[in-house]
Coordinates of C-alpha atoms and ligand atoms in Angstrom, one line a residue:
M21 CA 111.4 166.0 151.4
E22 CA 114.5 164.6 152.2
H23 CA 116.8 162.9 149.9
T24 CA 118.7 160.5 151.7
G25 CA 118.2 159.1 155.4
R26 CA 119.5 156.3 157.4
H27 CA 117.1 154.0 156.6
A28 CA 117.8 153.9 152.4
W29 CA 117.7 150.6 151.1
R30 CA 117.1 149.4 147.4
T31 CA 116.2 146.0 146.2
A32 CA 118.3 143.7 144.5
E33 CA 116.3 144.3 141.2
A34 CA 116.5 147.8 141.1
K35 CA 120.5 147.9 142.0
C36 CA 120.5 145.8 138.7
S37 CA 119.0 148.2 136.6
S38 CA 119.5 151.7 138.0
R39 CA 123.6 151.8 137.5
R40 CA 124.8 153.7 134.6
T41 CA 127.3 151.6 133.9
L42 CA 125.1 148.8 132.4
L43 CA 124.5 151.3 129.4
T44 CA 126.6 152.5 126.7
G45 CA 123.6 153.6 124.6
A46 CA 120.0 154.1 126.4
V47 CA 118.1 151.8 124.3
A48 CA 118.5 147.8 125.2
S49 CA 117.9 145.1 123.2
A50 CA 116.0 146.4 120.3
M51 CA 115.6 142.9 118.3
V52 CA 116.0 143.6 114.6
V53 CA 113.0 141.7 112.7
G54 CA 113.8 143.1 109.3
F55 CA 115.0 145.8 106.6
D56 CA 113.2 148.8 105.7
S57 CA 113.7 149.3 102.1
L58 CA 112.0 152.6 102.0
G59 CA 113.9 153.9 104.7
G60 CA 117.0 152.2 103.8
R61 CA 117.7 150.9 107.2
W62 CA 117.1 147.6 109.8
V63 CA 114.1 147.9 112.0
S64 CA 112.9 146.4 115.4
A65 CA 109.9 144.4 116.3
A66 CA 108.5 147.3 118.0
E67 CA 108.8 149.5 114.7
A68 CA 107.4 146.4 112.5
A69 CA 104.5 146.9 115.2
G70 CA 104.1 150.5 114.2
C71 CA 105.9 151.8 117.0
P72 CA 108.2 154.7 116.7
S73 CA 112.0 153.7 116.7
F74 CA 113.5 155.7 119.7
D75 CA 116.7 155.8 118.0
D76 CA 116.9 159.4 119.5
V77 CA 116.6 159.0 123.1
P78 CA 118.3 160.9 125.5
P79 CA 121.0 159.4 127.6
L80 CA 119.8 157.5 130.8
D81 CA 120.6 156.3 134.2
G82 CA 118.3 153.1 133.5
M83 CA 117.3 151.0 130.8
L84 CA 115.1 151.6 127.9
H85 CA 113.8 148.2 127.2
L86 CA 112.3 147.6 123.0
D87 CA 112.6 143.7 122.9
S88 CA 109.5 141.4 122.4
A89 CA 110.0 139.6 125.5
T90 CA 110.0 142.3 127.9
R91 CA 107.1 144.3 126.0
Q92 CA 104.9 141.1 126.6
E93 CA 105.5 140.7 129.9
D94 CA 104.0 144.5 130.5
A95 CA 101.1 143.9 127.8
A96 CA 98.6 142.9 130.4
D97 CA 97.4 143.7 133.8
N98 CA 95.6 141.2 136.6
G99 CA 92.4 141.2 135.0
N100 CA 93.4 139.0 131.8
I101 CA 91.1 140.9 129.8
I102 CA 92.2 143.7 128.0
E103 CA 96.0 143.4 126.3
R104 CA 97.8 146.5 125.0
M105 CA 101.8 145.7 123.7
P106 CA 103.9 148.6 124.8
C107 CA 106.3 149.8 122.3
A108 CA 108.8 150.0 125.0
V109 CA 109.5 149.6 128.4
L110 CA 111.2 152.2 130.4
R111 CA 113.2 150.9 133.8
P112 CA 114.4 154.4 135.1
G113 CA 117.7 154.6 136.6
S114 CA 115.9 158.0 138.2
V115 CA 113.6 160.5 138.6
A116 CA 115.2 162.6 135.7
D117 CA 115.0 159.3 133.1
I118 CA 111.4 159.7 133.5
A119 CA 111.8 163.1 133.2
K120 CA 113.3 163.3 130.2
M121 CA 111.6 160.2 128.6
I122 CA 108.0 162.2 129.2
R123 CA 109.2 165.0 127.4
Y124 CA 110.5 162.8 125.0
C125 CA 107.3 161.3 124.4
R126 CA 105.3 164.6 124.5
A127 CA 107.8 165.8 121.6
H128 CA 106.9 162.8 119.6
G129 CA 103.6 162.4 120.5
I130 CA 103.7 159.2 122.2
K131 CA 101.4 157.9 124.7
V132 CA 103.1 157.0 128.1
A133 CA 101.5 155.0 131.5
T134 CA 103.0 154.0 134.6
R135 CA 102.9 150.3 136.0
G136 CA 102.8 149.6 139.7
Q137 CA 102.1 146.2 140.3
A138 CA 99.8 146.3 137.6
H139 CA 96.9 144.7 139.9
S140 CA 94.0 146.8 138.4
T141 CA 91.8 144.4 136.1
Y142 CA 91.0 146.4 133.2
G143 CA 94.2 147.9 130.8
Q144 CA 94.0 151.1 133.4
G145 CA 97.8 151.1 133.4
L146 CA 98.2 149.6 129.7
V147 CA 99.5 151.5 126.9
N148 CA 100.6 150.9 123.6
G149 CA 103.9 154.0 123.9
L150 CA 106.1 154.1 126.6
L151 CA 105.5 151.8 129.8
I152 CA 107.2 153.5 133.1
E153 CA 108.2 150.7 135.3
N154 CA 107.5 152.1 138.6
R155 CA 109.0 149.0 140.5
S156 CA 112.6 150.4 139.2
L157 CA 112.7 153.2 142.0
S158 CA 112.1 151.4 145.4
T159 CA 113.8 153.2 148.2
I160 CA 112.5 153.5 151.3
H161 CA 114.5 156.7 151.7
S162 CA 113.6 157.6 155.3
I163 CA 111.5 156.7 158.5
G164 CA 110.8 159.6 160.9
A165 CA 108.2 159.8 163.9
D166 CA 105.3 160.0 162.2
S167 CA 105.9 159.4 158.6
A168 CA 108.0 158.0 155.7
D169 CA 109.5 159.3 152.6
V170 CA 109.0 156.7 150.0
D171 CA 109.6 156.3 145.9
A172 CA 106.3 155.3 144.5
G173 CA 107.8 151.7 143.5
V174 CA 107.3 150.9 147.3
L175 CA 105.5 147.9 148.2
W176 CA 103.1 148.9 151.0
Q177 CA 104.3 145.2 152.6
E178 CA 107.7 146.6 152.7
L179 CA 107.1 149.7 154.0
L180 CA 104.7 148.3 157.0
L181 CA 107.8 145.4 157.9
A182 CA 110.2 149.0 158.0
A183 CA 107.8 151.0 159.7
Y184 CA 107.1 148.5 162.3
E185 CA 110.6 147.9 163.4
H186 CA 110.2 151.2 164.7
G187 CA 106.8 150.9 166.3
L188 CA 104.9 152.4 163.6
T189 CA 102.6 151.4 160.7
P190 CA 100.7 153.3 157.9
P191 CA 97.3 153.9 159.3
V192 CA 95.5 152.6 156.4
L193 CA 96.7 149.5 154.3
T194 CA 94.8 147.8 151.7
R195 CA 93.6 144.5 152.4
Y196 CA 96.4 142.7 150.2
T197 CA 99.7 144.6 150.9
G198 CA 101.7 143.7 147.8
L199 CA 100.8 146.6 145.9
S200 CA 102.5 149.9 145.2
V201 CA 102.3 153.4 146.8
G202 CA 102.3 155.0 143.3
G203 CA 99.3 152.4 142.6
T204 CA 97.4 153.2 145.2
L205 CA 97.7 156.5 145.5
S206 CA 96.8 156.9 142.2
V207 CA 93.6 155.2 143.0
G208 CA 92.6 155.5 146.5
G209 CA 93.9 152.8 148.8
I210 CA 91.0 151.6 151.0
G211 CA 91.4 149.9 154.0
V212 CA 89.2 147.9 157.2
R213 CA 89.3 151.2 158.7
N214 CA 86.3 152.9 158.9
A215 CA 87.6 156.7 160.2
H216 CA 90.9 157.3 158.9
G217 CA 89.9 157.8 155.3
A218 CA 91.6 156.6 152.6
Q219 CA 95.6 156.3 151.8
I220 CA 95.2 159.1 149.8
D221 CA 94.2 160.9 153.4
Q222 CA 97.3 160.4 154.8
V223 CA 99.8 161.6 152.5
R224 CA 101.9 164.7 153.3
E225 CA 103.6 165.2 150.2
L226 CA 104.2 164.2 146.8
E227 CA 107.0 164.2 144.4
V228 CA 105.9 163.8 140.8
V229 CA 106.6 164.3 137.1
T230 CA 104.0 166.2 135.3
G231 CA 103.0 165.6 131.7
D232 CA 104.9 168.4 130.5
G233 CA 108.3 166.5 131.9
R234 CA 108.8 168.9 134.9
V235 CA 109.7 167.2 138.6
Q236 CA 107.4 168.9 141.0
R237 CA 106.8 168.8 144.4
C238 CA 103.6 169.5 145.8
S239 CA 101.7 169.2 149.2
Q240 CA 98.7 170.7 150.8
R241 CA 99.9 174.1 151.2
R242 CA 102.7 174.2 147.7
K243 CA 101.0 173.7 144.4
S244 CA 97.8 172.2 146.0
Q245 CA 96.3 172.4 143.2
L246 CA 98.4 169.4 141.3
F247 CA 98.7 167.7 144.8
E248 CA 95.0 167.1 144.8
A249 CA 94.9 165.8 141.4
M250 CA 97.4 163.3 141.9
L251 CA 95.9 161.7 144.8
G252 CA 93.6 159.7 143.2
G253 CA 93.9 161.0 139.9
L254 CA 94.2 158.0 138.4
G255 CA 97.9 158.8 136.8
Q256 CA 95.8 161.9 134.9
C257 CA 98.4 164.8 135.6
G258 CA 101.7 163.2 136.3
V259 CA 103.7 160.5 137.7
I260 CA 104.2 159.9 140.9
T261 CA 107.7 158.9 141.9
R262 CA 107.9 160.1 145.9
A263 CA 105.3 160.1 148.5
R264 CA 106.0 161.1 152.1
V265 CA 103.3 159.0 154.2
G266 CA 101.6 159.4 157.4
L267 CA 102.9 156.7 159.9
V268 CA 101.1 156.2 163.4
P269 CA 101.9 153.7 166.5
A270 CA 101.5 149.8 165.9
K271 CA 99.8 148.3 169.0
P272 CA 101.5 144.7 169.1
M273 CA 98.8 142.7 168.7
A274 CA 95.4 142.2 166.7
R275 CA 92.0 140.7 168.0
S276 CA 89.7 139.8 164.8
Y277 CA 85.6 138.9 165.2
V278 CA 83.8 137.0 162.9
L279 CA 80.0 136.9 163.4
S280 CA 77.8 134.9 161.0
Y281 CA 74.4 136.3 159.5
S282 CA 72.1 134.9 157.3
D283 CA 69.5 137.9 157.1
N284 CA 70.6 141.1 154.9
T285 CA 68.5 143.5 157.3
T286 CA 70.3 142.1 160.7
F287 CA 73.6 142.0 159.3
F288 CA 73.5 145.8 158.5
R289 CA 71.8 146.7 161.7
D290 CA 74.1 144.8 163.5
M291 CA 77.1 146.7 161.0
R292 CA 75.7 150.0 161.8
T293 CA 75.3 149.4 165.6
L294 CA 79.6 148.6 165.5
L295 CA 80.3 151.6 163.3
S296 CA 78.3 153.9 165.6
W297 CA 80.5 153.2 168.8
G298 CA 83.0 153.6 167.0
E299 CA 85.4 151.7 169.1
L300 CA 86.5 148.9 166.9
D301 CA 89.8 149.7 164.7
G302 CA 88.2 148.1 161.8
V303 CA 84.6 146.8 160.9
F304 CA 83.2 145.3 157.6
G305 CA 82.1 142.6 155.6
L306 CA 82.9 139.8 153.8
W307 CA 80.2 136.7 152.7
A308 CA 81.5 133.1 153.1
P309 CA 80.2 130.3 150.1
Q310 CA 78.2 127.5 152.2
A311 CA 76.0 125.1 150.1
T312 CA 73.9 126.8 148.5
S313 CA 73.9 130.6 149.2
L314 CA 76.8 132.9 151.0
V315 CA 76.9 133.6 154.5
Y316 CA 77.4 137.6 155.5
Q317 CA 80.2 137.4 158.2
L318 CA 80.6 140.7 159.7
N319 CA 84.0 141.1 160.6
A320 CA 85.6 143.4 163.5
V321 CA 88.8 144.0 164.7
A322 CA 90.7 145.7 167.7
F323 CA 94.4 146.6 167.8
F324 CA 95.6 146.0 171.4
D325 CA 98.9 145.8 173.7
P326 CA 98.9 142.4 175.6
S327 CA 99.0 143.9 178.9
A328 CA 95.2 145.4 178.2
P329 CA 93.4 143.1 175.9
P330 CA 89.9 144.3 174.5
D331 CA 87.0 143.5 176.3
N332 CA 84.7 141.4 173.8
D333 CA 81.2 141.9 175.9
Y334 CA 81.4 145.5 176.0
L335 CA 82.9 146.2 172.2
L336 CA 80.4 143.9 170.7
R337 CA 77.3 145.0 172.7
G338 CA 74.1 145.9 171.2
L339 CA 74.0 143.2 168.9
S340 CA 71.2 140.9 167.7
Q341 CA 73.5 138.0 169.2
P342 CA 75.6 137.5 172.4
P343 CA 79.6 138.6 172.1
I344 CA 80.3 135.0 173.1
T345 CA 78.9 133.8 169.7
A346 CA 82.1 135.8 167.7
V347 CA 84.5 133.7 166.3
T348 CA 87.6 135.6 167.7
T349 CA 91.3 135.2 166.8
D350 CA 94.5 136.6 168.1
A351 CA 97.3 137.6 166.2
G352 CA 100.3 139.3 165.9
Y353 CA 99.6 142.7 164.4
L354 CA 102.2 141.8 161.1
D355 CA 100.3 138.5 161.1
W356 CA 97.1 140.2 160.9
A357 CA 98.3 142.9 158.7
Q358 CA 99.3 140.0 156.0
Q359 CA 96.7 137.8 156.3
V360 CA 95.5 138.7 152.8
D361 CA 98.7 138.2 151.5
R362 CA 99.1 134.6 152.7
M363 CA 96.2 133.8 151.2
L364 CA 96.7 135.0 147.9
A365 CA 100.2 133.4 148.0
Q366 CA 98.2 130.3 148.7
A367 CA 95.8 130.9 145.7
R368 CA 98.5 131.7 143.4
L369 CA 100.2 128.5 144.0
A370 CA 97.1 126.5 144.2
L371 CA 95.1 127.9 141.5
N372 CA 97.4 129.5 139.5
W373 CA 95.6 132.7 140.4
D374 CA 97.5 135.4 138.4
E375 CA 96.2 133.7 135.2
L376 CA 92.3 133.5 136.2
V377 CA 90.4 135.9 134.5
K378 CA 89.1 138.8 136.9
P379 CA 86.4 140.9 135.8
W380 CA 86.1 142.6 139.5
F381 CA 83.2 144.9 140.3
A382 CA 83.7 148.2 142.6
V383 CA 81.0 150.4 143.4
W384 CA 80.8 153.2 146.1
L385 CA 76.8 153.3 147.5
D386 CA 75.7 155.8 150.5
D387 CA 73.9 154.5 153.7
H388 CA 70.6 154.7 152.1
A389 CA 71.5 152.4 149.2
I390 CA 73.8 150.3 150.0
E391 CA 71.4 147.8 152.3
H392 CA 68.8 147.3 149.5
Y393 CA 71.6 147.0 146.6
V394 CA 73.2 144.1 148.5
S395 CA 69.9 142.1 149.5
D396 CA 69.2 142.6 145.5
L397 CA 72.2 141.7 144.2
V398 CA 73.8 138.8 146.9
P399 CA 70.9 136.4 146.7
S400 CA 70.9 136.8 142.7
L401 CA 75.0 135.5 142.7
T402 CA 75.9 131.9 140.9
A403 CA 78.6 130.2 142.0
A404 CA 80.7 131.7 138.0
D405 CA 79.8 135.5 139.7
V406 CA 82.4 134.5 142.2
G407 CA 84.2 132.0 141.0
P408 CA 86.8 129.5 142.9
G409 CA 89.3 132.6 143.8
G410 CA 86.9 135.3 144.1
Q411 CA 85.4 137.3 146.7
L412 CA 82.6 139.5 148.1
M413 CA 83.7 142.7 150.4
L414 CA 82.1 145.7 152.2
L415 CA 84.1 148.3 153.7
P416 CA 82.3 151.2 155.3
Q417 CA 83.8 154.5 155.8
R418 CA 83.1 157.4 157.5
R419 CA 82.6 160.2 154.4
S420 CA 84.3 163.0 156.7
S421 CA 87.6 161.3 156.6
L422 CA 87.5 160.7 152.6
T423 CA 89.0 164.4 152.1
Q424 CA 90.0 164.1 148.2
P425 CA 87.9 165.3 145.7
F426 CA 89.0 163.2 143.3
L427 CA 88.2 159.9 144.6
R428 CA 84.4 159.7 143.4
V429 CA 82.2 159.2 146.6
P430 CA 78.9 159.7 147.5
A431 CA 78.2 163.1 149.4
G432 CA 74.6 162.2 151.0
T433 CA 75.1 160.3 154.5
P434 CA 77.6 159.9 157.0
W435 CA 78.9 156.6 156.1
V436 CA 79.3 155.5 152.4
Y437 CA 80.2 151.7 151.5
L438 CA 82.7 149.9 148.9
F439 CA 80.9 146.9 147.7
N440 CA 83.4 144.9 145.8
V441 CA 82.5 141.9 144.0
L442 CA 86.2 140.3 143.1
T443 CA 85.2 137.5 140.3
T444 CA 88.0 135.5 139.1
S445 CA 87.1 132.7 136.0
A446 CA 87.8 128.8 137.0
Q447 CA 90.2 128.5 134.6
P448 CA 93.4 130.5 133.6
G449 CA 92.4 132.9 131.2
P450 CA 92.2 134.2 128.5
D451 CA 88.6 134.1 128.2
P452 CA 87.1 136.6 126.0
A453 CA 83.3 134.9 126.2
F454 CA 83.5 134.5 130.3
A455 CA 84.9 138.3 130.3
D456 CA 81.9 139.7 127.7
T457 CA 79.3 137.8 129.9
M458 CA 80.9 139.5 133.1
L459 CA 81.6 142.7 131.8
A460 CA 77.2 142.8 130.4
R461 CA 77.0 142.2 134.0
N462 CA 79.1 144.8 135.3
R463 CA 77.6 147.3 133.4
R464 CA 74.0 146.2 134.5
W465 CA 75.3 146.3 138.1
F466 CA 76.7 149.8 137.9
D467 CA 73.9 151.0 136.1
Q468 CA 71.5 150.2 139.0
A469 CA 73.7 151.6 141.7
R470 CA 74.1 154.8 139.4
D471 CA 70.3 155.1 139.8
V472 CA 70.8 155.3 143.5
G473 CA 73.9 157.5 143.5
G474 CA 76.7 155.2 143.5
T475 CA 80.0 155.6 141.7
Q476 CA 82.3 153.5 140.7
Y477 CA 85.8 152.9 142.8
P478 CA 87.8 152.8 139.2
I479 CA 90.0 149.5 139.7
G480 CA 87.2 146.7 138.4
S481 CA 86.3 146.0 135.2
L482 CA 83.6 148.4 133.7
E483 CA 82.9 149.4 130.6
F484 CA 83.2 153.5 131.0
D485 CA 82.8 156.4 128.0
H486 CA 83.4 159.8 128.1
A487 CA 80.1 160.6 129.2
D488 CA 80.4 158.3 132.0
W489 CA 83.7 159.4 133.2
A490 CA 81.7 163.2 133.2
A491 CA 79.1 162.0 135.1
Q492 CA 81.4 160.1 137.5
Y493 CA 83.0 163.4 138.3
G494 CA 79.4 165.7 138.3
D495 CA 80.5 169.1 139.3
L496 CA 84.0 168.4 139.4
W497 CA 84.4 167.2 136.0
P498 CA 85.4 171.2 134.8
R499 CA 88.2 171.1 137.3
F500 CA 89.3 167.8 136.6
R501 CA 89.7 169.0 132.8
R502 CA 91.3 172.3 133.7
R503 CA 94.0 170.5 135.8
K504 CA 94.4 167.9 132.9
R505 CA 95.1 170.7 130.4
R506 CA 97.7 172.8 132.7
H507 CA 99.7 169.1 133.5
D508 CA 99.5 167.4 130.7
P509 CA 98.4 169.6 127.8
D510 CA 99.1 167.1 125.2
R511 CA 97.2 164.3 126.7
I512 CA 99.9 161.7 126.7
L513 CA 99.4 160.2 130.1
T514 CA 97.4 157.0 131.2
P515 CA 94.9 156.5 128.4
G516 CA 94.0 153.5 130.0
P517 CA 91.2 154.5 131.5
G518 CA 89.8 156.6 128.4
I519 CA 88.9 159.6 130.5
F520 CA 89.9 162.5 128.8
Ligands
LIG629 C1 94.4 141.1 145.6 C2 94.0 142.2 145.6 C3 93.8 142.8 146.7 C4 92.8 144.6 146.9 N1 92.7 145.1 147.9 C5 92.8 146.4 147.7 C6 92.1 147.0 148.7 O1 91.6 146.5 150.0 N2 91.6 148.5 148.6 C7 92.0 148.8 147.7 O2 92.0 150.3 147.5 N3 92.3 148.6 146.6 C8 92.3 147.1 146.6 N4 93.0 146.6 145.6 C9 93.0 147.4 144.0 C10 93.9 147.9 144.1 O3 94.3 149.2 145.2 C11 94.4 149.1 142.3 O4 94.4 148.2 141.8 C12 95.8 149.4 142.6 O5 95.8 150.2 141.9 C13 96.6 148.2 142.5 O6 98.2 149.3 142.8 P1 99.2 148.3 141.8 O7 100.5 149.0 142.1 O8 99.3 147.2 141.5 O9 99.0 149.5 140.5 P2 98.5 149.8 139.2 O10 96.9 148.6 138.7 O11 100.0 149.2 138.2 O12 98.6 151.1 138.6 C14 96.5 151.8 138.7 C15 96.9 152.7 138.1 O13 97.7 153.7 138.6 C16 98.5 154.3 137.6 N5 99.6 154.4 138.3 C17 100.4 153.6 138.8 N6 101.8 154.2 139.4 C18 101.6 155.1 139.1 C19 102.3 156.4 139.6 N7 103.3 155.9 140.4 N8 101.9 157.7 139.2 C20 100.9 157.7 138.6 N9 99.9 157.1 137.6 C21 100.1 155.3 138.4 C22 98.7 153.3 136.7 O14 98.8 153.6 135.4 C23 97.1 152.9 136.8 O15 96.4 153.3 135.8 C24 93.5 145.3 145.2 C25 93.7 144.5 144.0 C26 94.1 143.5 144.6 C27 94.5 142.8 143.2

């Protein structure tokens, strides 16, 4: 992996926080709140809350924040259900900072978690110990002919724009691209493309700081067990600091098709027909509210050069309705890729979206189970189950393209489906009563899914105990435990999901 490149750039934010000259000591802004008469010294707010003093941390290139305001900013995630106040927030100025602080925390028995964009919804990235802000390291180091070398704090939308200048794109993009590279590589990163796998299937190499404080490079060929444990590994074995991710040529235009259905069986039959042709660049399902029900929307996209536009009649052949009934929209590739980013920007303004409670539900089901599951669940939904800023989504994936074992998906059929109910509350939170109701609902839905072979996609809000995690990993559970023991021997990393 190259460490310098023609395309290197930094955000202003990272520039500010990474200069050694900003620091005389390693610790910034520890507010003194009282005198400890037993210890005979003044103590900070963090110490008063039972946190260690961090007064002997090694010199850092970046900043370690102990003040309440910074810690409070990182105490919640996008779900607004769980709050966990970190004792300290590290804005690293270098990978060495992360390694030093992990070694420090290991020596002092302090738990550590990494924060990407905190778009998880149930405390997955929260911690009462040290929180590492990924975003401080967000350089795109280089863009080559078929890959990019990026820091884990880079957002996919930043890579999308930089790569497009070279006529390239990441092959798999999440629908919302304001997520961090490190965050989605830790969970999976599923897009609307059906046969390219998840974002974790497109990674060539990683740089990782493991739970023993070592900086390590890994890939399919080198330290492959660590590589495997990091991709979709929920931050259990290390902190991803840098990644080389695949890029492919980008076509300049995207044609979107939307077909509407009121009937579950016909929707699935037509979706399977399009998937079986394998000619569209993406096929997925959404639901739109209409009067008292939800209308099924079969969505598809074809990327193209203006000189060779897609043949709608051919691509949409064999469906229950003629191709002419599809609502068809052409857009530039970047406009298409950032469609959800724009919608979310509007929702942030109009609904105060970031502050809404989001008890999200996300589950994988195989081709035998999905149709029946959806036909039972969708008609049972109330307006509160979706909410004003919510959405339902179905992302089909060719099973053989999902190659990373720690992304747990059912194994039995050639196609698997990620089904999401992305609920929001009607009002900004916190709202514990609403959260409790929805958590009970999610658990009920999950149990029904698990009965038919489903697994959770662990970005949502699901109460999951140790036995649930063991069942989720199934025959891979002993392997995951071995990797954890090896790379994070004192179990300090990412306690949020409660796996170990
Ligand atoms: C609006 C919206 C749309 C979304 N759309 C999609 C979608 O289309 N497809 C999809 O797959 N997902 C989607 N998601 C879910 C998303 O992929 C996950 O929530 C993802 O974790 C978010 O990335 P993040 O940068 O916010 O990560 P965070 O939520 O900050 O982190 C996720 C987990 O990974 C850990 N982590 C973060 N960075 C690192 C690192 N560098 N090293 C090790 N561990 C780390 C954290 O501690 C945490 O446990 C969406 C979420 C939102 C809010």
